[in-house]
Coordinates of C-alpha atoms and ligand atoms in Angstrom, one line a residue:
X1 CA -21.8 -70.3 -45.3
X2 CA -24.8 -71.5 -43.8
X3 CA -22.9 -73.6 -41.2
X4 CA -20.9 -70.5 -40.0
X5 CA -23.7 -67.9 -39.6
X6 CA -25.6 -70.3 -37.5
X7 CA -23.4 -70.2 -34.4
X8 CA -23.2 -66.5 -35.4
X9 CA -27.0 -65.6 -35.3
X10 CA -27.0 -67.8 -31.9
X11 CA -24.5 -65.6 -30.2
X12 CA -26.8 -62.5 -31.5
X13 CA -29.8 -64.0 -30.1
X14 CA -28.4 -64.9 -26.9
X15 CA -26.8 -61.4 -26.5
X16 CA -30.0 -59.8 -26.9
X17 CA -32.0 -62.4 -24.4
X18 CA -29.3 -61.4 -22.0
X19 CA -29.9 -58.1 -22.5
X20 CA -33.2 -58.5 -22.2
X21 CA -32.6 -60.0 -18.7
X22 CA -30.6 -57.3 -17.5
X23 CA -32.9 -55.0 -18.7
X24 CA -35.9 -56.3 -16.8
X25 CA -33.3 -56.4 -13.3
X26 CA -32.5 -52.9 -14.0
X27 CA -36.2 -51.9 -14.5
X28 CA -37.2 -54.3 -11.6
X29 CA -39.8 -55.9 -13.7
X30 CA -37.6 -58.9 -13.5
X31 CA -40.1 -61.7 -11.5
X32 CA -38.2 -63.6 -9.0
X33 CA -39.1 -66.6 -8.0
X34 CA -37.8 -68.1 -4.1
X35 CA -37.8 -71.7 -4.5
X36 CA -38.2 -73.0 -0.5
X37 CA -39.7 -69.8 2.1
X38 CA -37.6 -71.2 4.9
X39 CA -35.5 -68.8 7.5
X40 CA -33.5 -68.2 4.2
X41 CA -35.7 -68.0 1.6
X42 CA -38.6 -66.0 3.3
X43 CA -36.3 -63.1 3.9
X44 CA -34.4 -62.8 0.7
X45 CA -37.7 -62.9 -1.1
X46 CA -38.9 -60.2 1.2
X47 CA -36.0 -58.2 0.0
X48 CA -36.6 -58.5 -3.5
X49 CA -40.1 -57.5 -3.6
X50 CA -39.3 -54.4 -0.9
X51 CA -36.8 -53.3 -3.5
X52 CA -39.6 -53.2 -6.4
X53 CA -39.8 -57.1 -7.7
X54 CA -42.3 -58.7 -8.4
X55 CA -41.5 -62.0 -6.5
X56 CA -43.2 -65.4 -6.2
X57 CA -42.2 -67.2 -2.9
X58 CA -43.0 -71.0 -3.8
X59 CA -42.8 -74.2 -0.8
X60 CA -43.4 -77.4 -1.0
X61 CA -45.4 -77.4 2.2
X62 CA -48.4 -76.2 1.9
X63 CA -48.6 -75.1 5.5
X64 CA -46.4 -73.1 5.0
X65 CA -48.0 -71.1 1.8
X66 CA -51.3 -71.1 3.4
X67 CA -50.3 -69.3 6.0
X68 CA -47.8 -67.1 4.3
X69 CA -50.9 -66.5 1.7
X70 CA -53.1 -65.2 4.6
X71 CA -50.5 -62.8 5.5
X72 CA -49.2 -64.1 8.0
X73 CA -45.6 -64.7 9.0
X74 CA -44.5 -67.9 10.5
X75 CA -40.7 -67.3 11.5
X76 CA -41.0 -64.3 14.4
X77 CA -38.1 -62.7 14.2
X78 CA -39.5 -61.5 10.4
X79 CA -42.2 -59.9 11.8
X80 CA -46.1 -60.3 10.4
X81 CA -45.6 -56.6 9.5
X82 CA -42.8 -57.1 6.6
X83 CA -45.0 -59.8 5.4
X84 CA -48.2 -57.8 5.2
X85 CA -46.4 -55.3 3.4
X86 CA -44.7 -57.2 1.3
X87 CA -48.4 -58.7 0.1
X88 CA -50.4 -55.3 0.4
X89 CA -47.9 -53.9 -1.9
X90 CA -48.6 -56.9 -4.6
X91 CA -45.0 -57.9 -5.1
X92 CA -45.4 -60.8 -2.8
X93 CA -47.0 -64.2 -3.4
X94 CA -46.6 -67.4 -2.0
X95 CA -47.5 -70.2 -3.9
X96 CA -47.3 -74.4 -3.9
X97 CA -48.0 -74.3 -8.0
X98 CA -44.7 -75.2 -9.4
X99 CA -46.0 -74.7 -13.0
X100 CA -45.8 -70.9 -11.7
X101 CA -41.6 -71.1 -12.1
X102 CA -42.0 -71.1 -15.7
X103 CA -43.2 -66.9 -15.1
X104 CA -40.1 -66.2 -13.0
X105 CA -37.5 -64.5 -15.1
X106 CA -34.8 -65.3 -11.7
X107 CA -35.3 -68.4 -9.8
X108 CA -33.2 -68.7 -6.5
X109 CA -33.4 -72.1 -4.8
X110 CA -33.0 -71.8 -0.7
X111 CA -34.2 -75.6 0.0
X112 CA -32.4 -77.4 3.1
X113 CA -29.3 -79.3 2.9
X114 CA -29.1 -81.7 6.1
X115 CA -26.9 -84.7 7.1
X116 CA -27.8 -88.3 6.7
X117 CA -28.0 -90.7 9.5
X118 CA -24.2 -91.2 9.0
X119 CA -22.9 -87.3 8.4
X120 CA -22.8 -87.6 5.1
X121 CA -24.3 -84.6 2.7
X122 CA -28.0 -85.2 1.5
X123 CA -28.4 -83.3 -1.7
X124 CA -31.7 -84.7 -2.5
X125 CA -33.5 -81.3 -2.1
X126 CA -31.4 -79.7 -4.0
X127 CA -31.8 -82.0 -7.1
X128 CA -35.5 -82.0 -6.5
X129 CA -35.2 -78.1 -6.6
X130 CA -33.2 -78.3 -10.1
X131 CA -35.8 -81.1 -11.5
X132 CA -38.7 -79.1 -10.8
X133 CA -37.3 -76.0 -12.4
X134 CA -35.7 -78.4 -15.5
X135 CA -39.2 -79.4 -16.9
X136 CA -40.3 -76.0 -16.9
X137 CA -36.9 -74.4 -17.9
X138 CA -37.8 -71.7 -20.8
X139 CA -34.7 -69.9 -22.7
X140 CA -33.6 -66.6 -20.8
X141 CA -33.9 -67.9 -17.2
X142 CA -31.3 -66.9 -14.1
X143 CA -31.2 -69.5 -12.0
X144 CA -29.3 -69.4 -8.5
X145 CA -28.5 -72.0 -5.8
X146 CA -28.4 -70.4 -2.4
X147 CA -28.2 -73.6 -0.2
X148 CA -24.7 -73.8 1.6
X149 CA -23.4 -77.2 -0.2
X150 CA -19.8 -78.9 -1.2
X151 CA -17.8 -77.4 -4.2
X152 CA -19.1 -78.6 -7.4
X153 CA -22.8 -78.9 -6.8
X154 CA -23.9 -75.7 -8.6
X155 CA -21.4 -76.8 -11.9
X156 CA -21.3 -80.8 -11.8
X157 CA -25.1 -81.7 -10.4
X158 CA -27.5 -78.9 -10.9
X159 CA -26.3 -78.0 -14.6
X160 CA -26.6 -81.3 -15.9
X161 CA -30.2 -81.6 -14.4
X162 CA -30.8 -78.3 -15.8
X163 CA -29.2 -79.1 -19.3
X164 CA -31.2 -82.3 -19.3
X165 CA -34.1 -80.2 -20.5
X166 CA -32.1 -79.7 -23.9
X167 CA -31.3 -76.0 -22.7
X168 CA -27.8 -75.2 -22.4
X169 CA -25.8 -73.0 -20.3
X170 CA -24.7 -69.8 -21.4
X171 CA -26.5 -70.1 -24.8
X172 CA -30.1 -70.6 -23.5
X173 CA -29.6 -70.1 -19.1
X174 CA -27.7 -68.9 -17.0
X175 CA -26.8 -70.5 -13.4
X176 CA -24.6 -69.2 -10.6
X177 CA -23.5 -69.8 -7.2
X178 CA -24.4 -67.1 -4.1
X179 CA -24.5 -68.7 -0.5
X180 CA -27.1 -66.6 1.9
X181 CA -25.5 -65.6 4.9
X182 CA -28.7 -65.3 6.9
X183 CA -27.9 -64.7 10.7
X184 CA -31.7 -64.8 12.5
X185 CA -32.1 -62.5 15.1
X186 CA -29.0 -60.3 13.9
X187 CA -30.3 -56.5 14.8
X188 CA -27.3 -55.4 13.2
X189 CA -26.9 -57.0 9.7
X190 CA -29.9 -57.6 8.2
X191 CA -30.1 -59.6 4.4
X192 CA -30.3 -56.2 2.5
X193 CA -26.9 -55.3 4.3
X194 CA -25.1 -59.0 4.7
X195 CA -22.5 -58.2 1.7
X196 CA -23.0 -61.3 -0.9
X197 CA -21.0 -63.2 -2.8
X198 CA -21.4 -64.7 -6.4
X199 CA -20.3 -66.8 -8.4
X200 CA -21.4 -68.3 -12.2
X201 CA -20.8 -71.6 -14.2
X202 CA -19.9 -68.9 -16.9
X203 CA -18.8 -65.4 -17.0
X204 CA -22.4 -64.0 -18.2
X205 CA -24.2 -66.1 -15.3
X206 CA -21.7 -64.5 -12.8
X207 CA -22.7 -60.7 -14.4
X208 CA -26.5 -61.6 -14.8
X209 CA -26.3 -62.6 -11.0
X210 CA -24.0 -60.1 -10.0
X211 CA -26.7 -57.4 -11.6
X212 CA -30.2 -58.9 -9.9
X213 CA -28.5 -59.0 -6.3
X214 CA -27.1 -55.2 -6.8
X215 CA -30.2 -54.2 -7.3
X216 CA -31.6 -55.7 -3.9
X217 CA -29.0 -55.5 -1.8
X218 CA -26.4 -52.9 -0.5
X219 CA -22.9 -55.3 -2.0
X220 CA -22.3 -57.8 -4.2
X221 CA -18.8 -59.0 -4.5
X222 CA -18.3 -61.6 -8.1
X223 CA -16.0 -64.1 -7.7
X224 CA -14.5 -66.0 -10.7
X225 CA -16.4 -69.4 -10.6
X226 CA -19.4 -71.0 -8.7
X227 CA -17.1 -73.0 -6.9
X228 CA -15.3 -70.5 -5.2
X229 CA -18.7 -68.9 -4.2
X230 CA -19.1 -72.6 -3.0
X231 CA -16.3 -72.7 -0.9
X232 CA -16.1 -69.3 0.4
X233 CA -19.9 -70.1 2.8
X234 CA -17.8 -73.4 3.5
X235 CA -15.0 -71.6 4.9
X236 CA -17.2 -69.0 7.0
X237 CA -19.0 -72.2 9.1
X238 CA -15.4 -73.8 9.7
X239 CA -14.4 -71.0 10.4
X240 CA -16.5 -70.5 13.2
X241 CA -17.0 -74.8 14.4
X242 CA -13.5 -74.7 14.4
X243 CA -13.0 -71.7 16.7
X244 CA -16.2 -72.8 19.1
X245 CA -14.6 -76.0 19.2
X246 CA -11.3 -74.3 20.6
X247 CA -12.5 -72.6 23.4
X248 CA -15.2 -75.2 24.3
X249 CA -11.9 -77.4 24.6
X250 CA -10.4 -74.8 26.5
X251 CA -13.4 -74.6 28.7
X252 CA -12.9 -77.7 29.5
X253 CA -9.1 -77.5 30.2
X254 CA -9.3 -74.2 32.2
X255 CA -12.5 -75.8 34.4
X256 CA -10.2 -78.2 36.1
X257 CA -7.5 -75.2 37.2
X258 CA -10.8 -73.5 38.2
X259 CA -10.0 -70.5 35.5
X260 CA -13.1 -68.8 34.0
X261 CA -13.2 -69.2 30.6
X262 CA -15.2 -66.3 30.1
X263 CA -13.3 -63.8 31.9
X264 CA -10.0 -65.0 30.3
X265 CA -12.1 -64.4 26.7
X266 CA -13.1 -61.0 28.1
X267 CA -9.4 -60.1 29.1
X268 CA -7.9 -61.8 25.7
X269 CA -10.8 -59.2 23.4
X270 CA -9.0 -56.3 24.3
X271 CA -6.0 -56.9 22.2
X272 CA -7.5 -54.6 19.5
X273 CA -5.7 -56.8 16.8
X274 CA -5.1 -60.3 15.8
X275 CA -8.2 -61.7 18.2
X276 CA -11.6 -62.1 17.8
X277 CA -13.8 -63.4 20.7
X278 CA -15.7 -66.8 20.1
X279 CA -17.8 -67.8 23.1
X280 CA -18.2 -71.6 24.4
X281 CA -22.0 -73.2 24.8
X282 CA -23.4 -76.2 25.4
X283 CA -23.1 -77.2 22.0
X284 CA -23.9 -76.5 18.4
X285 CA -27.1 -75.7 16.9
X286 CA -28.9 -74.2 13.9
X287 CA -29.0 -75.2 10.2
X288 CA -25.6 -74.2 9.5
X289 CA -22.4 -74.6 11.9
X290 CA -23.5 -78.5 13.1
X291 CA -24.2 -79.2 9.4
X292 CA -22.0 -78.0 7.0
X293 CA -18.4 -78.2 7.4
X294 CA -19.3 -81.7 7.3
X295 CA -20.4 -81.4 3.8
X296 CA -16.2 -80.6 2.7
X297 CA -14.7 -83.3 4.8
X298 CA -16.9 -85.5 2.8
X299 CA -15.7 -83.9 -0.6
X300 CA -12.6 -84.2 1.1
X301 CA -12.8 -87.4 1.8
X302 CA -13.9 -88.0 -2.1
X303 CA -10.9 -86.7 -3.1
X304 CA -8.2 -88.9 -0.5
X305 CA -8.0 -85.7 1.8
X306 CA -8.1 -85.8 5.2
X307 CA -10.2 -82.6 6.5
X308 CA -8.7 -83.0 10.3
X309 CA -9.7 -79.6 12.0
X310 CA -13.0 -80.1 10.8
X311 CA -13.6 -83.7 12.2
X312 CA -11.6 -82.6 15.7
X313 CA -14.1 -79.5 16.0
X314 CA -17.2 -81.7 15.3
X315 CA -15.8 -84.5 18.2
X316 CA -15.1 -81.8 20.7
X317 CA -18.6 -79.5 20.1
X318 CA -21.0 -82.5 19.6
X319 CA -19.4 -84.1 23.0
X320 CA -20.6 -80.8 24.6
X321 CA -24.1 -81.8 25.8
X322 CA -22.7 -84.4 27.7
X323 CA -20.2 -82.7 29.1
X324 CA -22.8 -80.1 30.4
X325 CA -25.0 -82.9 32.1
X326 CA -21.9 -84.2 33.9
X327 CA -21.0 -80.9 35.3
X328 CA -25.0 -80.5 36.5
X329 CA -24.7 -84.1 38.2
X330 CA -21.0 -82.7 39.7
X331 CA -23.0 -79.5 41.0
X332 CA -26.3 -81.7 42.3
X333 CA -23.9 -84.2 44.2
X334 CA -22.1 -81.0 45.7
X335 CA -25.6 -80.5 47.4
X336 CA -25.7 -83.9 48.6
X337 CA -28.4 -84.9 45.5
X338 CA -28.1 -87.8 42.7
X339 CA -29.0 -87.0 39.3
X340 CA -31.8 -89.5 39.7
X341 CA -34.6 -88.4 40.7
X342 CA -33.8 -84.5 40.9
X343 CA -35.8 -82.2 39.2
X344 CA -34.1 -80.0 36.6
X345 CA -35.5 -76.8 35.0
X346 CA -33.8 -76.4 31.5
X347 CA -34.0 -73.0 30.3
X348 CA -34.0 -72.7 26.6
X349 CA -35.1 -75.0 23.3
X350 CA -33.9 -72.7 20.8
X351 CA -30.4 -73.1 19.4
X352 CA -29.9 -69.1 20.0
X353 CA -30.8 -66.5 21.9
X354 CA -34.0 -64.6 21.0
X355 CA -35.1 -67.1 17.9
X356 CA -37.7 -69.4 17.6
X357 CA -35.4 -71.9 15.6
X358 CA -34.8 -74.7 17.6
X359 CA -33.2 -77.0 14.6
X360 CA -30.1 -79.0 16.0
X361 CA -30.4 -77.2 19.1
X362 CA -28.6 -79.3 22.0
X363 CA -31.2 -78.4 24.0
X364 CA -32.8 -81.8 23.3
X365 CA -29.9 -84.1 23.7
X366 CA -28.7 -82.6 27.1
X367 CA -32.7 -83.3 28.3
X368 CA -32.9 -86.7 27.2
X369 CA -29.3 -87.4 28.4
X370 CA -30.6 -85.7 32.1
X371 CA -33.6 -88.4 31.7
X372 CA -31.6 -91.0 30.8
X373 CA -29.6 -90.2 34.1
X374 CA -33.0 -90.9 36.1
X375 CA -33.1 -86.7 36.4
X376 CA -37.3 -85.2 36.0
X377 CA -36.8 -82.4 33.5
X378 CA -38.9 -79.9 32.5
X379 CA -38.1 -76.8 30.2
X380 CA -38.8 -73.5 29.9
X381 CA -38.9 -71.0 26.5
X382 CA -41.4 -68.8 25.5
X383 CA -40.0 -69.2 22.0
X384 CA -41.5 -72.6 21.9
X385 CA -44.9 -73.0 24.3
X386 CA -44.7 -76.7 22.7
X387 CA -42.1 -79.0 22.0
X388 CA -43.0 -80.1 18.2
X389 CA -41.2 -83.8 17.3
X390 CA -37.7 -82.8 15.3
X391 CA -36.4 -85.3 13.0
X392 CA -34.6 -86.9 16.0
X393 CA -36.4 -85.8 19.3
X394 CA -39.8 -86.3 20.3
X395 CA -39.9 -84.2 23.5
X396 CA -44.0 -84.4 24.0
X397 CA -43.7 -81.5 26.7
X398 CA -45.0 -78.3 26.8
X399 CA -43.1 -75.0 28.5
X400 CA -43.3 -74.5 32.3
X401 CA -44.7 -70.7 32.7
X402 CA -41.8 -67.7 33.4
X403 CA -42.5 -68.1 36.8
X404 CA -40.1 -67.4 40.0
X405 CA -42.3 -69.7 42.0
X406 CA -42.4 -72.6 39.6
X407 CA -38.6 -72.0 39.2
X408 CA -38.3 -72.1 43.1
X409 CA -39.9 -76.0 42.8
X410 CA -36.9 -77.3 40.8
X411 CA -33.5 -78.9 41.9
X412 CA -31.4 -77.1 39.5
X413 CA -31.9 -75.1 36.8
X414 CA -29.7 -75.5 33.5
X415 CA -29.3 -72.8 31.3
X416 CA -29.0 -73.9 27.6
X417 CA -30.0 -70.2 25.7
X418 CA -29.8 -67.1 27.1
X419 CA -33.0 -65.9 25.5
X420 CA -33.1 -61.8 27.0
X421 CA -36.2 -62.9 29.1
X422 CA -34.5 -65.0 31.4
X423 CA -32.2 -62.0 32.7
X424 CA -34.1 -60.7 35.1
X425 CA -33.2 -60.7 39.1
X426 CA -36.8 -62.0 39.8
X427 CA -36.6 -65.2 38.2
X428 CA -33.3 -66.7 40.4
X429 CA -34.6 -65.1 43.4
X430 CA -35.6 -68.6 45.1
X431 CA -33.4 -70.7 43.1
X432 CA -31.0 -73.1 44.4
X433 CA -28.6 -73.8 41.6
X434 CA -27.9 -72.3 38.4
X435 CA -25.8 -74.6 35.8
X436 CA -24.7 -71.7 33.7
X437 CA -23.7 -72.8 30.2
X438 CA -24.1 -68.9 28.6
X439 CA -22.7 -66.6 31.2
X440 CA -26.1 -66.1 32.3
X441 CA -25.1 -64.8 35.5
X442 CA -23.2 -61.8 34.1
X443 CA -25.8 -60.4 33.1
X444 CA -27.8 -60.5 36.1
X445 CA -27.7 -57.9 39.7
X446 CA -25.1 -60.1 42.1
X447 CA -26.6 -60.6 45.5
X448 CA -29.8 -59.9 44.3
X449 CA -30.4 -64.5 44.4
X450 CA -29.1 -67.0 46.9
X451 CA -28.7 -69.2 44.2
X452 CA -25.0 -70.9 43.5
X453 CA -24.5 -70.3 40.0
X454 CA -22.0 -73.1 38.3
X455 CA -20.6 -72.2 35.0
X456 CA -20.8 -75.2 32.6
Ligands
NAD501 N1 -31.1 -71.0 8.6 C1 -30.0 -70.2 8.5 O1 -29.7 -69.4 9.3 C2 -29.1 -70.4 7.3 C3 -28.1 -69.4 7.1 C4 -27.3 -69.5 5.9 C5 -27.5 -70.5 5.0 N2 -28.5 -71.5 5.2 C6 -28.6 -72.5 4.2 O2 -29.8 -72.2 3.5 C7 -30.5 -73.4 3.0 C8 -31.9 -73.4 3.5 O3 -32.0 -73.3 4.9 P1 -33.3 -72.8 5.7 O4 -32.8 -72.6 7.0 O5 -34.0 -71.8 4.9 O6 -34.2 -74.1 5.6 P2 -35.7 -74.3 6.0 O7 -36.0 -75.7 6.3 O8 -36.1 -73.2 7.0 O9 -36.5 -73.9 4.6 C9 -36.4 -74.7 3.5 C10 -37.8 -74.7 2.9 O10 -37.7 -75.3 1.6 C11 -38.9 -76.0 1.4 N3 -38.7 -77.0 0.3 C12 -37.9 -78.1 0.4 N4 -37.9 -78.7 -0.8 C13 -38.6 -77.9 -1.7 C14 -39.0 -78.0 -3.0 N5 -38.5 -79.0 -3.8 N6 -39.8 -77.1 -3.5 C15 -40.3 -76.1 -2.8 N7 -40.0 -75.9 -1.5 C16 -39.2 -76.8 -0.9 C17 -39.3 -76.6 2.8 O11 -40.7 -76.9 2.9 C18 -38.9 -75.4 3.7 O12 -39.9 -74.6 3.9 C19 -29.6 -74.5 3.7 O13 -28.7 -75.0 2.7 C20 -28.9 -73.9 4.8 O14 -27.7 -74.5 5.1 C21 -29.3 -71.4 6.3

């Protein structure tokens, strides 16, 4: 008798602790807590407490928390504004006190997920994340993983860290699956707006999940299982390596029969069915597309599959930098001048246009491959007045000013982002040569520079 009511009372208990959770989403007394207040978990906190949470924004750096704790905002496209807001209004605190998790009701880990030296996936922040939150686990918690990762992480490595504590899943937590699909700089879908997907270990961490993003953001599509919600951010980035990596290769292809691959892109768009423009560049960058469709050809890999578009997409976009620096030494020698020695303006550090996110950006390789070449280069992007050491380039330059005369002085000048303030007339007026990897020229007044502009 005894033996069977005990399961029974657990069920009753857990029923009204999950309705106790729902309940405090619903009255947005809920306390969320944003484990990592990167370019993904700065804004999706920011969300929460605009939408009435009360939300705890907690980094490992405390940089970072000091200055998000003055008020200040370090990622510009969010905007100091937001942030003060946010903090005026009392539902925003950032905080290095990991203790603090054990008051969140939601927990939502956004922590990175780079590549190790030889592409393979380096979960390690991720298991930090989940240890830090197991020693503090308390019965009742929602706890989300947000970082893009391989199928399987949410269900085979972060529950058993979290069950470690002696909690189990559904009984005592709940954990679930929802990828961010953060685009910075994006004017047009903003976090609140990005539909989201999510997926749970169990059918009640799917609905508890389901029920705190509805009442942040505008749509919340629940899928059946964590891994789907897994695989579903991992198909988005091949998605899109695979398709740059098409019509960088056909850049390529279409350069030596002196087609434009931009106006044959342009021309292709107006089928209004079946197509969807992707643009070529001088290479990948950002936290996402250079990173992650690596992590599933190494699950792949686990599991004796081959993941061939996904390798083939990586060869051809990662050879793009060099590919870029040969077409610059093609266009110098045109002029009569050897890579070595020229001087070479490159416009652009950040991976995108318009950002300050210069992570991955192959910016860096194409300059050290134009030094290598014997070329003197400078760059130039108001994004970044300094060139702060990545995990793989030390640069140790600062930005040349947005000058026409100090872009007169230079050889060539490569375009690498087409940040809005390098499209104006003035600039090019006195410039020689243009290596156009973005289509720059498009957007600028023809006839208006004597400059030869070389698409790349
Ligand atoms: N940047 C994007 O546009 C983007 C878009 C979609 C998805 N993602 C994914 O989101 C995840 C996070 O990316 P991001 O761009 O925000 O990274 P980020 O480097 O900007 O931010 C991560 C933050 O986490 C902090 N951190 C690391 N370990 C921590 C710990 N144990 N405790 C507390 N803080 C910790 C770091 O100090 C850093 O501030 C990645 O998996 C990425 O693939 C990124």
């Amino acid at each position: 008798m005894r033996l069977a009511s005990q399961p029974r009372l657990r069920a009753i208990d857990w029923r009204r602790m999950k309705d106790a959770l729902l309940s405090k989403i619903h009255g947005r007394t809920a306390r969320v807590g944003v484990i990592g207040q990167g370019y993904v978990g700065l804004p999706i906190a920011l969300v929460f407490a605009e939408a009435g949470f009360p939300v705890l924004g907690f980094d490992a750096d405390p940089g970072k928390v000091a200055v998000l704790r003055r008020g200040d905002c370090y990622i510009r496209h969010i905007g100091p504004e937001r942030l003060a807001l946010a903090a005026r209004s009392g539902r925003y605190e950032a905080s290095g006190d990991l203790d603090r998790l054990s008051e969140c009701d939601a927990i939502l880990i956004c922590v990175p997920t780079p590549l190790g030296k030889h592409r393979e996936p380096d979960n390690s922040y991720i298991h930090r994340a989940a240890q830090d939150i197991a020693s503090r686990l308390r019965r009742g918690q929602l706890i989300v993983l947000e970082s893009t990762t391989y199928p399987g992480t949410t269900d085979g490595e972060v529950r058993p860290i979290l069950e470690g504590s002696g909690l189990k899943t559904p009984a005592d937590f709940l954990l679930a699956f929802s990828p961010e699909r953060e685009d910075p700089g994006n004017e047009q879908f903003r976090t609140r707006s990005i539909p989201r997907v999510v997926g749970g270990v169990n059918r009640d961490s799917t609905d508890a999940a389901a029920a705190l993003y509805s009442a942040a953001l505008d749509k919340v599509l629940p899928v059946s299982n964590a891994m789907v919600a897994e695989s579903g951010k991992l198909l988005e980035n091949v998605f899109r390596s695979v398709n740059i990596a098409l019509v960088n290769e056909l850049k390529m292809i279409f350069d030596r029969m002196s087609i434009d691959i931009w106006e044959v892109i342009d021309a292709a768009k107006t089928k209004p069915f079946g197509f969807m423009p992707f643009y070529p560049g001088p290479g990948l960058g950002g936290h996402c597309i250079p990173l992650d469709p690596f992590y599933l050809s190494w699950k792949a890999a686990e599991q004796g599959s081959w993941a061939r578009f996904i390798e083939l997409a990586g060869e051809i976009n990662t050879r793009m930098p060099a590919w870029v620096v040969w077409k610059t030494s093609q266009a110098l020698n045109d002029e009569g001048k050897p890579l070595k020695g020229s001087r070479i303006l490159v416009l652009g550090l950040a991976y995108k246009a318009n950002i300050d996110d210069d992570r991955e950006s192959p910016s860096y390789e194409i300059i050290e491959l134009l030094q290598a070449g014997g070329a003197i280069v400078d760059y130039c992007d108001p994004f970044f007045p300094e060139a702060r050491p990545t995990r793989k380039h030390t640069l140790a330059k600062r930005s040349v000013p947005l000058d026409a005369r100090v872009f007169a002085g230079y050889d060539a000048l490569l375009v690498s982002t087409a940040h809005d303030v390098f499209k104006d007339d003035a600039l090019y007026r006195d410039v020689k040569l243009v290596v156009d990897t973005r289509n720059m020229v498009s957007a600028l007044t023809p006839g208006k520079s004597r400059a030869r502009f070389v698409k790349a």
